[in-house]
PDB file of C-alpha atoms and ligand atoms in Angstrom:
ATOM      1  CA  MET A   7    -155.994  -3.420 183.434  1.00  0.00           C
ATOM      2  CA  SER A   8    -154.392  -6.594 183.625  1.00  0.00           C
ATOM      3  CA  GLU A   9    -156.667  -9.412 185.315  1.00  0.00           C
ATOM      4  CA  ASN A  10    -155.251 -10.168 189.214  1.00  0.00           C
ATOM      5  CA  GLN A  11    -153.796  -6.536 190.075  1.00  0.00           C
ATOM      6  CA  PRO A  12    -154.800  -5.475 193.056  1.00  0.00           C
ATOM      7  CA  PHE A  13    -157.644  -2.733 193.015  1.00  0.00           C
ATOM      8  CA  GLN A  14    -159.888  -0.735 195.783  1.00  0.00           C
ATOM      9  CA  LEU A  15    -162.451   0.996 195.013  1.00  0.00           C
ATOM     10  CA  LEU A  16    -162.544   5.012 195.902  1.00  0.00           C
ATOM     11  CA  PRO A  17    -166.303   6.390 195.663  1.00  0.00           C
ATOM     12  CA  LEU A  18    -166.889   9.258 193.027  1.00  0.00           C
ATOM     13  CA  ILE A  19    -171.196   9.499 193.655  1.00  0.00           C
ATOM     14  CA  SER A  20    -173.487   8.775 195.913  1.00  0.00           C
ATOM     15  CA  GLU A  21    -176.593   6.575 195.712  1.00  0.00           C
ATOM     16  CA  GLU A  22    -178.149   9.656 197.182  1.00  0.00           C
ATOM     17  CA  GLN A  23    -176.577  12.131 194.301  1.00  0.00           C
ATOM     18  CA  ILE A  24    -177.729   9.886 191.931  1.00  0.00           C
ATOM     19  CA  LYS A  25    -181.293   9.528 193.112  1.00  0.00           C
ATOM     20  CA  ASN A  26    -180.968  13.735 192.667  1.00  0.00           C
ATOM     21  CA  ARG A  27    -179.670  13.894 189.623  1.00  0.00           C
ATOM     22  CA  VAL A  28    -182.340  10.821 188.024  1.00  0.00           C
ATOM     23  CA  GLU A  29    -185.376  13.062 189.542  1.00  0.00           C
ATOM     24  CA  LYS A  30    -183.476  16.004 187.831  1.00  0.00           C
ATOM     25  CA  LEU A  31    -183.050  14.171 184.488  1.00  0.00           C
ATOM     26  CA  ALA A  32    -186.170  13.225 184.654  1.00  0.00           C
ATOM     27  CA  ASP A  33    -187.772  16.411 184.553  1.00  0.00           C
ATOM     28  CA  GLN A  34    -185.778  17.243 181.573  1.00  0.00           C
ATOM     29  CA  ILE A  35    -187.523  14.330 179.837  1.00  0.00           C
ATOM     30  CA  ALA A  36    -191.111  14.744 180.684  1.00  0.00           C
ATOM     31  CA  ALA A  37    -190.744  18.527 179.961  1.00  0.00           C
ATOM     32  CA  ASP A  38    -189.383  17.666 175.873  1.00  0.00           C
ATOM     33  CA  PHE A  39    -191.589  13.917 175.976  1.00  0.00           C
ATOM     34  CA  GLY A  40    -194.775  14.921 178.066  1.00  0.00           C
ATOM     35  CA  GLY A  41    -198.066  13.681 176.232  1.00  0.00           C
ATOM     36  CA  PHE A  42    -196.241  10.867 174.827  1.00  0.00           C
ATOM     37  CA  GLU A  43    -195.758   7.396 175.570  1.00  0.00           C
ATOM     38  CA  LEU A  44    -192.230   6.159 175.259  1.00  0.00           C
ATOM     39  CA  LEU A  45    -190.209   4.077 174.322  1.00  0.00           C
ATOM     40  CA  VAL A  46    -187.300   3.554 176.382  1.00  0.00           C
ATOM     41  CA  ILE A  47    -184.680   1.115 175.058  1.00  0.00           C
ATOM     42  CA  GLY A  48    -181.999  -0.168 177.103  1.00  0.00           C
ATOM     43  CA  LEU A  49    -178.395  -1.269 176.513  1.00  0.00           C
ATOM     44  CA  LEU A  50    -177.674  -4.388 178.371  1.00  0.00           C
ATOM     45  CA  THR A  51    -175.976  -4.684 180.403  1.00  0.00           C
ATOM     46  CA  GLY A  52    -174.962  -1.866 182.237  1.00  0.00           C
ATOM     47  CA  SER A  53    -177.814   0.592 181.932  1.00  0.00           C
ATOM     48  CA  PHE A  54    -180.247  -2.011 183.793  1.00  0.00           C
ATOM     49  CA  ILE A  55    -180.614  -0.062 187.346  1.00  0.00           C
ATOM     50  CA  PHE A  56    -180.237   3.253 185.616  1.00  0.00           C
ATOM     51  CA  MET A  57    -182.802   2.531 182.978  1.00  0.00           C
ATOM     52  CA  ALA A  58    -185.253   0.942 185.637  1.00  0.00           C
ATOM     53  CA  ASP A  59    -184.852   4.325 187.944  1.00  0.00           C
ATOM     54  CA  THR A  60    -185.421   6.447 184.907  1.00  0.00           C
ATOM     55  CA  VAL A  61    -188.211   4.867 183.759  1.00  0.00           C
ATOM     56  CA  ARG A  62    -189.895   4.729 187.563  1.00  0.00           C
ATOM     57  CA  ALA A  63    -189.338   8.833 187.728  1.00  0.00           C
ATOM     58  CA  LEU A  64    -190.742   9.310 184.813  1.00  0.00           C
ATOM     59  CA  HIS A  65    -194.220   7.377 185.878  1.00  0.00           C
ATOM     60  CA  ARG A  66    -194.337   9.793 188.756  1.00  0.00           C
ATOM     61  CA  ARG A  67    -193.920  12.605 186.096  1.00  0.00           C
ATOM     62  CA  GLY A  68    -197.540  10.795 184.574  1.00  0.00           C
ATOM     63  CA  ILE A  69    -195.794   9.355 181.525  1.00  0.00           C
ATOM     64  CA  LYS A  70    -196.259   6.168 180.360  1.00  0.00           C
ATOM     65  CA  THR A  71    -193.058   3.798 179.034  1.00  0.00           C
ATOM     66  CA  TRP A  72    -192.755   0.275 176.743  1.00  0.00           C
ATOM     67  CA  ILE A  73    -189.158  -1.027 177.834  1.00  0.00           C
ATOM     68  CA  ASP A  74    -187.034  -2.932 175.258  1.00  0.00           C
ATOM     69  CA  PHE A  75    -183.529  -3.890 175.161  1.00  0.00           C
ATOM     70  CA  ILE A  76    -180.200  -4.275 172.596  1.00  0.00           C
ATOM     71  CA  ARG A  77    -177.315  -5.765 173.420  1.00  0.00           C
ATOM     72  CA  VAL A  78    -174.241  -5.057 171.644  1.00  0.00           C
ATOM     73  CA  GLU A  79    -170.682  -6.099 172.016  1.00  0.00           C
ATOM     74  CA  SER A  80    -167.467  -4.866 171.370  1.00  0.00           C
ATOM     75  CA  TYR A  81    -163.943  -6.098 170.555  1.00  0.00           C
ATOM     76  CA  GLY A  82    -160.773  -4.833 171.518  1.00  0.00           C
ATOM     77  CA  MET A  83    -159.188  -4.465 175.233  1.00  0.00           C
ATOM     78  CA  GLU A  84    -161.621  -5.221 177.383  1.00  0.00           C
ATOM     79  CA  SER A  85    -162.207  -2.247 179.072  1.00  0.00           C
ATOM     80  CA  ALA A  86    -161.744   0.046 176.074  1.00  0.00           C
ATOM     81  CA  SER A  87    -163.698  -0.579 172.707  1.00  0.00           C
ATOM     82  CA  ASN A  88    -161.532  -0.451 169.439  1.00  0.00           C
ATOM     83  CA  GLY A  89    -164.630   0.926 167.057  1.00  0.00           C
ATOM     84  CA  LYS A  90    -166.074  -2.505 166.365  1.00  0.00           C
ATOM     85  CA  VAL A  91    -169.164  -3.321 167.615  1.00  0.00           C
ATOM     86  CA  GLU A  92    -171.504  -6.222 166.809  1.00  0.00           C
ATOM     87  CA  MET A  93    -175.600  -6.770 167.865  1.00  0.00           C
ATOM     88  CA  LYS A  94    -175.544  -9.823 169.522  1.00  0.00           C
ATOM     89  CA  TYR A  95    -179.322  -8.629 170.786  1.00  0.00           C
ATOM     90  CA  PRO A  96    -181.276  -6.781 168.504  1.00  0.00           C
ATOM     91  CA  LEU A  97    -184.400  -5.049 168.900  1.00  0.00           C
ATOM     92  CA  SER A  98    -187.883  -6.282 168.865  1.00  0.00           C
ATOM     93  CA  SER A  99    -190.182  -4.110 169.462  1.00  0.00           C
ATOM     94  CA  PRO A 100    -191.764  -2.071 165.978  1.00  0.00           C
ATOM     95  CA  ILE A 101    -190.513   1.291 166.762  1.00  0.00           C
ATOM     96  CA  GLU A 102    -191.293   3.203 163.183  1.00  0.00           C
ATOM     97  CA  SER A 103    -193.585   6.613 164.037  1.00  0.00           C
ATOM     98  CA  ARG A 104    -192.557   6.079 167.651  1.00  0.00           C
ATOM     99  CA  HIS A 105    -190.688   8.254 170.542  1.00  0.00           C
ATOM    100  CA  VAL A 106    -187.345   6.523 171.458  1.00  0.00           C
ATOM    101  CA  LEU A 107    -185.348   7.333 174.503  1.00  0.00           C
ATOM    102  CA  LEU A 108    -182.067   5.234 173.885  1.00  0.00           C
ATOM    103  CA  VAL A 109    -180.361   4.590 177.454  1.00  0.00           C
ATOM    104  CA  ASP A 110    -176.952   3.379 178.295  1.00  0.00           C
ATOM    105  CA  ASP A 111    -174.511   3.505 180.973  1.00  0.00           C
ATOM    106  CA  ILE A 112    -171.454   5.116 179.807  1.00  0.00           C
ATOM    107  CA  LEU A 113    -169.857   6.661 177.111  1.00  0.00           C
ATOM    108  CA  ASP A 114    -166.721   6.748 176.912  1.00  0.00           C
ATOM    109  CA  THR A 115    -164.994   6.329 173.405  1.00  0.00           C
ATOM    110  CA  GLY A 116    -168.586   6.583 171.751  1.00  0.00           C
ATOM    111  CA  TYR A 117    -168.418   3.930 169.119  1.00  0.00           C
ATOM    112  CA  THR A 118    -170.929   2.091 171.127  1.00  0.00           C
ATOM    113  CA  LEU A 119    -173.853   4.706 171.411  1.00  0.00           C
ATOM    114  CA  GLN A 120    -172.826   5.860 167.524  1.00  0.00           C
ATOM    115  CA  PHE A 121    -173.459   2.270 166.296  1.00  0.00           C
ATOM    116  CA  VAL A 122    -176.725   1.757 167.783  1.00  0.00           C
ATOM    117  CA  LYS A 123    -178.155   5.067 167.641  1.00  0.00           C
ATOM    118  CA  LYS A 124    -177.409   4.411 164.016  1.00  0.00           C
ATOM    119  CA  TYR A 125    -179.111   0.947 164.253  1.00  0.00           C
ATOM    120  CA  VAL A 126    -182.577   2.252 165.835  1.00  0.00           C
ATOM    121  CA  GLN A 127    -182.265   5.230 163.093  1.00  0.00           C
ATOM    122  CA  GLN A 128    -182.628   3.463 160.593  1.00  0.00           C
ATOM    123  CA  LYS A 129    -185.680   1.618 161.426  1.00  0.00           C
ATOM    124  CA  ASN A 130    -186.860   5.430 161.712  1.00  0.00           C
ATOM    125  CA  PRO A 131    -188.471   6.480 165.212  1.00  0.00           C
ATOM    126  CA  LYS A 132    -190.857   9.620 164.938  1.00  0.00           C
ATOM    127  CA  VAL A 133    -188.270  11.042 168.062  1.00  0.00           C
ATOM    128  CA  LEU A 134    -184.630   9.415 168.821  1.00  0.00           C
ATOM    129  CA  LYS A 135    -182.812  10.520 171.548  1.00  0.00           C
ATOM    130  CA  THR A 136    -180.225   9.230 173.926  1.00  0.00           C
ATOM    131  CA  CYS A 137    -179.519   9.359 177.557  1.00  0.00           C
ATOM    132  CA  VAL A 138    -176.135   8.113 179.177  1.00  0.00           C
ATOM    133  CA  LEU A 139    -175.188   7.932 183.312  1.00  0.00           C
ATOM    134  CA  LEU A 140    -171.938   8.666 182.816  1.00  0.00           C
ATOM    135  CA  ASP A 141    -170.418  11.002 180.275  1.00  0.00           C
ATOM    136  CA  LYS A 142    -166.155  10.808 180.162  1.00  0.00           C
ATOM    137  CA  PRO A 143    -165.597  13.393 177.328  1.00  0.00           C
ATOM    138  CA  SER A 144    -162.188  12.902 177.695  1.00  0.00           C
ATOM    139  CA  ARG A 145    -161.614   9.806 175.827  1.00  0.00           C
ATOM    140  CA  ARG A 146    -163.826  10.153 173.153  1.00  0.00           C
ATOM    141  CA  LYS A 147    -162.877   9.147 169.560  1.00  0.00           C
ATOM    142  CA  VAL A 148    -166.278   9.592 167.414  1.00  0.00           C
ATOM    143  CA  SER A 149    -167.910  12.525 167.054  1.00  0.00           C
ATOM    144  CA  ILE A 150    -171.639  12.467 169.074  1.00  0.00           C
ATOM    145  CA  GLN A 151    -173.125  14.289 172.105  1.00  0.00           C
ATOM    146  CA  PRO A 152    -176.409  12.553 174.234  1.00  0.00           C
ATOM    147  CA  ASP A 153    -178.772  14.615 174.740  1.00  0.00           C
ATOM    148  CA  TYR A 154    -179.241  13.593 178.527  1.00  0.00           C
ATOM    149  CA  VAL A 155    -176.266  12.968 180.912  1.00  0.00           C
ATOM    150  CA  GLY A 156    -176.266  12.591 184.239  1.00  0.00           C
ATOM    151  CA  PHE A 157    -172.834  13.016 185.424  1.00  0.00           C
ATOM    152  CA  GLN A 158    -169.294  14.130 183.467  1.00  0.00           C
ATOM    153  CA  VAL A 159    -166.803  12.068 185.350  1.00  0.00           C
ATOM    154  CA  PRO A 160    -162.780  11.640 184.987  1.00  0.00           C
ATOM    155  CA  ASP A 161    -160.633   9.471 183.116  1.00  0.00           C
ATOM    156  CA  ALA A 162    -160.955   6.157 185.365  1.00  0.00           C
ATOM    157  CA  PHE A 163    -163.200   2.892 185.441  1.00  0.00           C
ATOM    158  CA  ILE A 164    -166.235   3.703 186.774  1.00  0.00           C
ATOM    159  CA  VAL A 165    -168.174   0.562 188.674  1.00  0.00           C
ATOM    160  CA  GLY A 166    -171.638   0.632 190.101  1.00  0.00           C
ATOM    161  CA  TYR A 167    -174.993   1.392 189.719  1.00  0.00           C
ATOM    162  CA  GLY A 168    -174.869  -0.593 186.729  1.00  0.00           C
ATOM    163  CA  LEU A 169    -171.554  -0.630 185.400  1.00  0.00           C
ATOM    164  CA  ASP A 170    -168.930  -3.501 186.323  1.00  0.00           C
ATOM    165  CA  TYR A 171    -165.349  -4.782 186.451  1.00  0.00           C
ATOM    166  CA  GLN A 172    -164.708  -7.902 185.275  1.00  0.00           C
ATOM    167  CA  TYR A 173    -168.383  -8.255 186.025  1.00  0.00           C
ATOM    168  CA  GLN A 174    -168.278  -7.704 189.522  1.00  0.00           C
ATOM    169  CA  PHE A 175    -169.778  -4.871 191.763  1.00  0.00           C
ATOM    170  CA  ARG A 176    -173.258  -4.001 189.138  1.00  0.00           C
ATOM    171  CA  GLU A 177    -175.350  -3.895 192.397  1.00  0.00           C
ATOM    172  CA  LEU A 178    -173.381  -1.155 194.546  1.00  0.00           C
ATOM    173  CA  PRO A 179    -175.854   1.706 194.832  1.00  0.00           C
ATOM    174  CA  GLY A 180    -173.474   4.508 194.603  1.00  0.00           C
ATOM    175  CA  LEU A 181    -170.747   5.305 191.958  1.00  0.00           C
ATOM    176  CA  PHE A 182    -166.785   3.968 192.649  1.00  0.00           C
ATOM    177  CA  ILE A 183    -163.285   4.229 191.056  1.00  0.00           C
ATOM    178  CA  VAL A 184    -161.688   1.307 190.409  1.00  0.00           C
ATOM    179  CA  SER A 185    -157.651   2.516 191.638  1.00  0.00           C
ATOM    180  CA  PHE A 186    -154.623   0.465 191.095  1.00  0.00           C
ATOM    181  CA  GLU A 187    -152.505   3.144 192.751  1.00  0.00           C
ATOM    182  CA  ASN A 188    -153.535   3.102 196.318  1.00  0.00           C
ATOM    183  CA  PRO A 189    -154.567   0.058 196.974  1.00  0.00           C
ATOM    184  CA  LYS A 190    -155.122   1.023 200.443  1.00  0.00           C
ATOM    185  CA  SER A 191    -156.527   4.017 200.477  1.00  0.00           C
ATOM    186  CA  GLY A 192    -160.374   2.826 199.715  1.00  0.00           C
ATOM    187  CA  PHE A 193    -161.903  -0.097 200.454  1.00  0.00           C
ATOM    188  CA  THR A 194    -163.132  -3.254 198.664  1.00  0.00           C
ATOM    189  CA  PRO A 195    -166.916  -3.864 199.262  1.00  0.00           C
TER     190      PRO A 195
HETATM  191  P1  LIG B  22    -167.615   2.829 174.252  1.00  0.00           P
HETATM  192  O1  LIG B  22    -168.440   2.467 172.796  1.00  0.00           O
HETATM  193  O2  LIG B  22    -166.183   3.504 174.224  1.00  0.00           O
HETATM  194  O3  LIG B  22    -168.392   4.676 174.539  1.00  0.00           O
HETATM  195  O4  LIG B  22    -168.313   2.460 175.420  1.00  0.00           O
HETATM  196  C1  LIG B  22    -168.991   2.047 175.972  1.00  0.00           C
HETATM  197  C2  LIG B  22    -169.123   0.802 177.325  1.00  0.00           C
HETATM  198  O5  LIG B  22    -167.628   0.832 177.300  1.00  0.00           O
HETATM  199  C3  LIG B  22    -170.209   1.414 178.295  1.00  0.00           C
HETATM  200  O6  LIG B  22    -171.371   0.934 177.912  1.00  0.00           O
HETATM  201  C4  LIG B  22    -169.928   0.542 178.903  1.00  0.00           C
HETATM  202  O7  LIG B  22    -170.361  -0.975 178.659  1.00  0.00           O
HETATM  203  C5  LIG B  22    -168.181   0.523 178.727  1.00  0.00           C
HETATM  204  N1  LIG B  22    -167.511   1.115 179.694  1.00  0.00           N
HETATM  205  C6  LIG B  22    -166.800   2.274 179.216  1.00  0.00           C
HETATM  206  N2  LIG B  22    -165.773   2.334 180.257  1.00  0.00           N
HETATM  207  C7  LIG B  22    -166.436   1.977 181.220  1.00  0.00           C
HETATM  208  C8  LIG B  22    -166.291   1.869 182.906  1.00  0.00           C
HETATM  209  O8  LIG B  22    -165.483   3.644 183.007  1.00  0.00           O
HETATM  210  N3  LIG B  22    -166.764   1.217 183.828  1.00  0.00           N
HETATM  211  C9  LIG B  22    -167.594   0.604 183.061  1.00  0.00           C
HETATM  212  N4  LIG B  22    -167.773   0.024 182.061  1.00  0.00           N
HETATM  213  C10 LIG B  22    -167.347   1.412 181.059  1.00  0.00           C
HETATM  214 MG1  LIG B  23    -172.348  -0.940 178.306  1.00  0.00          MG
END
């Protein structure tokens, strides 16, 4: 994806579909963690909207959550990581013996989640589960299976609901494919 190539956004998953799926995921998470307080760790920046909706859905199910964030950066092509992940903003909460839910926007090659999972695991949580809004299994480079997945998506670049393309479109309520093939068939919000 070169920087100035024209593109359009094609609708993939609607706001309503996301809303329904988040409720279902919260049911699953609440069933697994019910009765425990949960430390929810989001990967900045892409997870911020999904995480906000998820913790409020958990609250409606009587689960108390604590919030923290981690920022990592991967190096390589702008939209695909090459396996080198660096910690930019580490965890500030103590997590030993706590129930932890790690949340990311999208699982692509898997390098990012693998790196962060290992980092968190080394701090000895009692339970560590992973939750991603989107899973692109066709692009996986490492063997990693998240505990909770919102949607499986095709091998395309996706924006909206927290995910960006060149720092744009995080605020869109639905999810869209960035399409370079038929620049006239979609729309640019
Ligand atoms: P991974 O390390 O290849 O699994 O990459 C995961 C990270 O790459 C995600 O946290 C996103 O920040 C970014 N990413 C991968 N695919 C997409 C996409 O389709 N849209 C937006 N960001 C993406
Ligand atoms: Mg990310």
